[in-house]
PDB file of C-alpha atoms in Angstrom:
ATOM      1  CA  UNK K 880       0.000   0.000   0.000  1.00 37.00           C
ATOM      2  CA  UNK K 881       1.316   3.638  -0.591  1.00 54.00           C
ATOM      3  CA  UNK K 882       1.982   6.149   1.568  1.00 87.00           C
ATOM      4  CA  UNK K 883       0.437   9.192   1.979  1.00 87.00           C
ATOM      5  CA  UNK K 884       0.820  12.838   3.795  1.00 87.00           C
ATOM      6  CA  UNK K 885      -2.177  13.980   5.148  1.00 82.00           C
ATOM      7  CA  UNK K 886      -2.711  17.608   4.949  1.00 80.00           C
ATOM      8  CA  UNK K 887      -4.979  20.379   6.803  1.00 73.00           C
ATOM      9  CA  UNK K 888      -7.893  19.971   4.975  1.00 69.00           C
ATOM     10  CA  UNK K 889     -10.110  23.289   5.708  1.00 71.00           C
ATOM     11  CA  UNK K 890     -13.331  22.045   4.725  1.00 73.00           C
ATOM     12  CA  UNK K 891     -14.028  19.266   6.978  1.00 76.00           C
ATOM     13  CA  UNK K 892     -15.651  17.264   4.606  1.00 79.00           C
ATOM     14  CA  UNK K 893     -12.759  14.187   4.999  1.00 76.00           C
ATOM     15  CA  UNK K 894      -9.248  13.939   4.475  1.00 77.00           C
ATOM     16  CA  UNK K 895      -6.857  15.422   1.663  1.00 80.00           C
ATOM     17  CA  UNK K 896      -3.704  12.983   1.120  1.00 84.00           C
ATOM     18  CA  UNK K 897      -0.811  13.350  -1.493  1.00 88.00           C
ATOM     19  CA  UNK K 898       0.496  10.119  -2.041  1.00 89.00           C
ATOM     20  CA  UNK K 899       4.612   9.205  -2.410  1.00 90.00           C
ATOM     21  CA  UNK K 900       4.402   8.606  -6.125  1.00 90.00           C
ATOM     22  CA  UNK K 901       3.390  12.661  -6.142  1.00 91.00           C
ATOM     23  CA  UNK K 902       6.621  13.452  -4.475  1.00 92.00           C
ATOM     24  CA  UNK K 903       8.640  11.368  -6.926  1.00 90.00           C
ATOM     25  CA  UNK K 904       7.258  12.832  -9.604  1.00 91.00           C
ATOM     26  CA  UNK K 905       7.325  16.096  -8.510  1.00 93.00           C
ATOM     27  CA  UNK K 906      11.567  15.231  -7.662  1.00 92.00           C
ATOM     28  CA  UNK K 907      11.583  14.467 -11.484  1.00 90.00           C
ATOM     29  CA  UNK K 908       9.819  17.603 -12.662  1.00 91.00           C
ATOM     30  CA  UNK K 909      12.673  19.563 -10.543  1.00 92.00           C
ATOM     31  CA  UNK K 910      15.854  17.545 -12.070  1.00 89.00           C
ATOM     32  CA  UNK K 911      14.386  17.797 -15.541  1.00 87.00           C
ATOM     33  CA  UNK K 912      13.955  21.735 -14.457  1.00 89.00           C
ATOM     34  CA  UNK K 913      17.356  22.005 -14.123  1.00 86.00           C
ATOM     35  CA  UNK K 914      18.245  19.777 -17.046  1.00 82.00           C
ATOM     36  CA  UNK K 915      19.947  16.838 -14.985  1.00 80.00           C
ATOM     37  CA  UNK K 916      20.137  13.901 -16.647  1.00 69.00           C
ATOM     38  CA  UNK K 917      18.408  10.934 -15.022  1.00 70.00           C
ATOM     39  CA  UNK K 918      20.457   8.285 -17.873  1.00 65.00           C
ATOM     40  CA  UNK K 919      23.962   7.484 -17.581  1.00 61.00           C
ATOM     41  CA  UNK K 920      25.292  10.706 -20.130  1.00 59.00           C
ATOM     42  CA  UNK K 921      26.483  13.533 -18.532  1.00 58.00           C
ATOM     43  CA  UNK K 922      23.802  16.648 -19.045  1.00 54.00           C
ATOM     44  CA  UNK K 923      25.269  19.058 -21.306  1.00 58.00           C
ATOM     45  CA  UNK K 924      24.616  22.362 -19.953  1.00 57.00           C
ATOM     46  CA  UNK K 925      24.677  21.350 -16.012  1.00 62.00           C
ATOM     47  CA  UNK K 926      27.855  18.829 -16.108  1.00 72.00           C
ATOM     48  CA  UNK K 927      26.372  16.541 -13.669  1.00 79.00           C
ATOM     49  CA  UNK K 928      23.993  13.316 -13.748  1.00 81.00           C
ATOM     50  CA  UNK K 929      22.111  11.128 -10.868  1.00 84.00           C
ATOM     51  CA  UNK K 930      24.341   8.107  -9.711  1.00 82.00           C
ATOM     52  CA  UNK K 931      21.583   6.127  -8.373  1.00 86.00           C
ATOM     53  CA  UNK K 932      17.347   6.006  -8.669  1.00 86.00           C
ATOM     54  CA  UNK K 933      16.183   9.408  -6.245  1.00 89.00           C
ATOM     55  CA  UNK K 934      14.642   8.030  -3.089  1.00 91.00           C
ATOM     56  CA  UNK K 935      11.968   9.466  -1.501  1.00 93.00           C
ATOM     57  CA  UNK K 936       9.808   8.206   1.655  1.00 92.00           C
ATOM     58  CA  UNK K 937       7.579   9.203   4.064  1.00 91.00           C
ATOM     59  CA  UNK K 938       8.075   8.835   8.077  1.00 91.00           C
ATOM     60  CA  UNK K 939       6.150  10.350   9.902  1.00 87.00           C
ATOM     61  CA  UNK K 940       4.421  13.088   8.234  1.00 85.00           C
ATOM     62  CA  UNK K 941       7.927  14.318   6.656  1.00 90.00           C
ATOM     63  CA  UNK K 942       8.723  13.794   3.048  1.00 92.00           C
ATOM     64  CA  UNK K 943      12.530  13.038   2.649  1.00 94.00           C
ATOM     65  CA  UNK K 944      13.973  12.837  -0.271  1.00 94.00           C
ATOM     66  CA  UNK K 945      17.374  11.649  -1.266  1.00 94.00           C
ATOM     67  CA  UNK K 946      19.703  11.732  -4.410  1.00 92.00           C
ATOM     68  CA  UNK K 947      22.984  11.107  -5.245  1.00 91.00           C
ATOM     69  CA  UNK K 948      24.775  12.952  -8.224  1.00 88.00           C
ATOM     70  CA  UNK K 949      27.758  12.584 -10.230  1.00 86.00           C
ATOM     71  CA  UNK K 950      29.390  16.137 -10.707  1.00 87.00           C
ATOM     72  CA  UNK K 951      32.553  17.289 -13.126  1.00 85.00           C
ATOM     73  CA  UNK K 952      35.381  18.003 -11.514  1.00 87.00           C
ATOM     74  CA  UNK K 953      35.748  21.617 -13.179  1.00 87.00           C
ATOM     75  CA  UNK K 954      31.731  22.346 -11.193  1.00 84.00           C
ATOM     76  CA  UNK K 955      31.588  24.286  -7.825  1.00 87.00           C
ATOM     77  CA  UNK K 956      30.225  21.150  -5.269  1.00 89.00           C
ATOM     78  CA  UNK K 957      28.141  23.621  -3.052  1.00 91.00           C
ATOM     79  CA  UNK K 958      26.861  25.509  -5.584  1.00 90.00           C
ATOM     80  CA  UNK K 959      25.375  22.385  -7.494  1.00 88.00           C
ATOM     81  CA  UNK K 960      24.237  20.551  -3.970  1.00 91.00           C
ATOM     82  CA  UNK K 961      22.305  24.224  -3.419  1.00 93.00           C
ATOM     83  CA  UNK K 962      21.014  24.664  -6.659  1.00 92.00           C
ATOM     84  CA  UNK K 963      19.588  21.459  -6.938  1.00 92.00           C
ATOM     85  CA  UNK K 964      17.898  21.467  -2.716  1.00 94.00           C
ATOM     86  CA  UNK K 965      16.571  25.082  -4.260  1.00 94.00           C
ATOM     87  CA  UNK K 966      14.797  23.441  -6.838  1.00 94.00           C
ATOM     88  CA  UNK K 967      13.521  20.572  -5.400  1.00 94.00           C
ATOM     89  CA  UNK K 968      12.103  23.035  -2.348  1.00 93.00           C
ATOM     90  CA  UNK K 969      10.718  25.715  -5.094  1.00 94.00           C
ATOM     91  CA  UNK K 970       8.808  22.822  -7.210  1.00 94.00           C
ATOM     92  CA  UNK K 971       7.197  21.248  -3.559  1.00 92.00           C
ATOM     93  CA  UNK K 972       6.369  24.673  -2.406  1.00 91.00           C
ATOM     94  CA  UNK K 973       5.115  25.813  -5.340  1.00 91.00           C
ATOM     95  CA  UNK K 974       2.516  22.180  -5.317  1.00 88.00           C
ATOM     96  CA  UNK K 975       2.052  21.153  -2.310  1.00 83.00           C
ATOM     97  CA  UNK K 976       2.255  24.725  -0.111  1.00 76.00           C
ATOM     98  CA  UNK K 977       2.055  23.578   3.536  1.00 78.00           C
ATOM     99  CA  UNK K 978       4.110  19.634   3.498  1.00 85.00           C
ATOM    100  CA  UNK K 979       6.862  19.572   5.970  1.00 89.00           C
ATOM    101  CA  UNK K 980      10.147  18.035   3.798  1.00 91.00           C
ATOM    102  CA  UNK K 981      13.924  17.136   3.880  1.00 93.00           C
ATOM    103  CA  UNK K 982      16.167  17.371   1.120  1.00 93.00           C
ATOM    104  CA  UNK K 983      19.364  15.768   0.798  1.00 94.00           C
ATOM    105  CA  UNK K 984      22.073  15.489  -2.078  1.00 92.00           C
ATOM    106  CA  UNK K 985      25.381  13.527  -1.601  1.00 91.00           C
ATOM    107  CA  UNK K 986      27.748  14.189  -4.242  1.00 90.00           C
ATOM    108  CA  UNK K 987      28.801  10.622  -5.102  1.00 89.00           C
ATOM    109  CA  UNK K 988      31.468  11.140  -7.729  1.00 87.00           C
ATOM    110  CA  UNK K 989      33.498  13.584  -9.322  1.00 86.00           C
ATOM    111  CA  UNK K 990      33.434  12.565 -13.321  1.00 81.00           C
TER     112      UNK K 990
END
Protein backbone atom coordinates (compact mmCIF):
# COMPACT_ATOMS: atom_id res chain seq x y z
CA UNK A 1 0.00 0.00 0.00
CA UNK A 2 1.32 3.64 -0.59
CA UNK A 3 1.98 6.15 1.57
CA UNK A 4 0.44 9.19 1.98
CA UNK A 5 0.82 12.84 3.79
CA UNK A 6 -2.18 13.98 5.15
CA UNK A 7 -2.71 17.61 4.95
CA UNK A 8 -4.98 20.38 6.80
CA UNK A 9 -7.89 19.97 4.97
CA UNK A 10 -10.11 23.29 5.71
CA UNK A 11 -13.33 22.05 4.73
CA UNK A 12 -14.03 19.27 6.98
CA UNK A 13 -15.65 17.26 4.61
CA UNK A 14 -12.76 14.19 5.00
CA UNK A 15 -9.25 13.94 4.48
CA UNK A 16 -6.86 15.42 1.66
CA UNK A 17 -3.70 12.98 1.12
CA UNK A 18 -0.81 13.35 -1.49
CA UNK A 19 0.50 10.12 -2.04
CA UNK A 20 4.61 9.21 -2.41
CA UNK A 21 4.40 8.61 -6.12
CA UNK A 22 3.39 12.66 -6.14
CA UNK A 23 6.62 13.45 -4.48
CA UNK A 24 8.64 11.37 -6.93
CA UNK A 25 7.26 12.83 -9.60
CA UNK A 26 7.32 16.10 -8.51
CA UNK A 27 11.57 15.23 -7.66
CA UNK A 28 11.58 14.47 -11.48
CA UNK A 29 9.82 17.60 -12.66
CA UNK A 30 12.67 19.56 -10.54
CA UNK A 31 15.85 17.55 -12.07
CA UNK A 32 14.39 17.80 -15.54
CA UNK A 33 13.96 21.74 -14.46
CA UNK A 34 17.36 22.01 -14.12
CA UNK A 35 18.25 19.78 -17.05
CA UNK A 36 19.95 16.84 -14.98
CA UNK A 37 20.14 13.90 -16.65
CA UNK A 38 18.41 10.93 -15.02
CA UNK A 39 20.46 8.28 -17.87
CA UNK A 40 23.96 7.48 -17.58
CA UNK A 41 25.29 10.71 -20.13
CA UNK A 42 26.48 13.53 -18.53
CA UNK A 43 23.80 16.65 -19.05
CA UNK A 44 25.27 19.06 -21.31
CA UNK A 45 24.62 22.36 -19.95
CA UNK A 46 24.68 21.35 -16.01
CA UNK A 47 27.86 18.83 -16.11
CA UNK A 48 26.37 16.54 -13.67
CA UNK A 49 23.99 13.32 -13.75
CA UNK A 50 22.11 11.13 -10.87
CA UNK A 51 24.34 8.11 -9.71
CA UNK A 52 21.58 6.13 -8.37
CA UNK A 53 17.35 6.01 -8.67
CA UNK A 54 16.18 9.41 -6.24
CA UNK A 55 14.64 8.03 -3.09
CA UNK A 56 11.97 9.47 -1.50
CA UNK A 57 9.81 8.21 1.65
CA UNK A 58 7.58 9.20 4.06
CA UNK A 59 8.08 8.83 8.08
CA UNK A 60 6.15 10.35 9.90
CA UNK A 61 4.42 13.09 8.23
CA UNK A 62 7.93 14.32 6.66
CA UNK A 63 8.72 13.79 3.05
CA UNK A 64 12.53 13.04 2.65
CA UNK A 65 13.97 12.84 -0.27
CA UNK A 66 17.37 11.65 -1.27
CA UNK A 67 19.70 11.73 -4.41
CA UNK A 68 22.98 11.11 -5.25
CA UNK A 69 24.78 12.95 -8.22
CA UNK A 70 27.76 12.58 -10.23
CA UNK A 71 29.39 16.14 -10.71
CA UNK A 72 32.55 17.29 -13.13
CA UNK A 73 35.38 18.00 -11.51
CA UNK A 74 35.75 21.62 -13.18
CA UNK A 75 31.73 22.35 -11.19
CA UNK A 76 31.59 24.29 -7.82
CA UNK A 77 30.22 21.15 -5.27
CA UNK A 78 28.14 23.62 -3.05
CA UNK A 79 26.86 25.51 -5.58
CA UNK A 80 25.38 22.39 -7.49
CA UNK A 81 24.24 20.55 -3.97
CA UNK A 82 22.30 24.22 -3.42
CA UNK A 83 21.01 24.66 -6.66
CA UNK A 84 19.59 21.46 -6.94
CA UNK A 85 17.90 21.47 -2.72
CA UNK A 86 16.57 25.08 -4.26
CA UNK A 87 14.80 23.44 -6.84
CA UNK A 88 13.52 20.57 -5.40
CA UNK A 89 12.10 23.03 -2.35
CA UNK A 90 10.72 25.72 -5.09
CA UNK A 91 8.81 22.82 -7.21
CA UNK A 92 7.20 21.25 -3.56
CA UNK A 93 6.37 24.67 -2.41
CA UNK A 94 5.11 25.81 -5.34
CA UNK A 95 2.52 22.18 -5.32
CA UNK A 96 2.05 21.15 -2.31
CA UNK A 97 2.25 24.73 -0.11
CA UNK A 98 2.06 23.58 3.54
CA UNK A 99 4.11 19.63 3.50
CA UNK A 100 6.86 19.57 5.97
CA UNK A 101 10.15 18.03 3.80
CA UNK A 102 13.92 17.14 3.88
CA UNK A 103 16.17 17.37 1.12
CA UNK A 104 19.36 15.77 0.80
CA UNK A 105 22.07 15.49 -2.08
CA UNK A 106 25.38 13.53 -1.60
CA UNK A 107 27.75 14.19 -4.24
CA UNK A 108 28.80 10.62 -5.10
CA UNK A 109 31.47 11.14 -7.73
CA UNK A 110 33.50 13.58 -9.32
CA UNK A 111 33.43 12.56 -13.32
Amino acid sequence: MAEFVYINNYTQRGKLAISQNVFDQLVLVALHNLGISTSKTVSKTKHLRLNRPVCTTIKKGIIHVWMAVDVEKSANIQDVSKEICDEITRIFMTYTDQVPFDVNVKIENLI
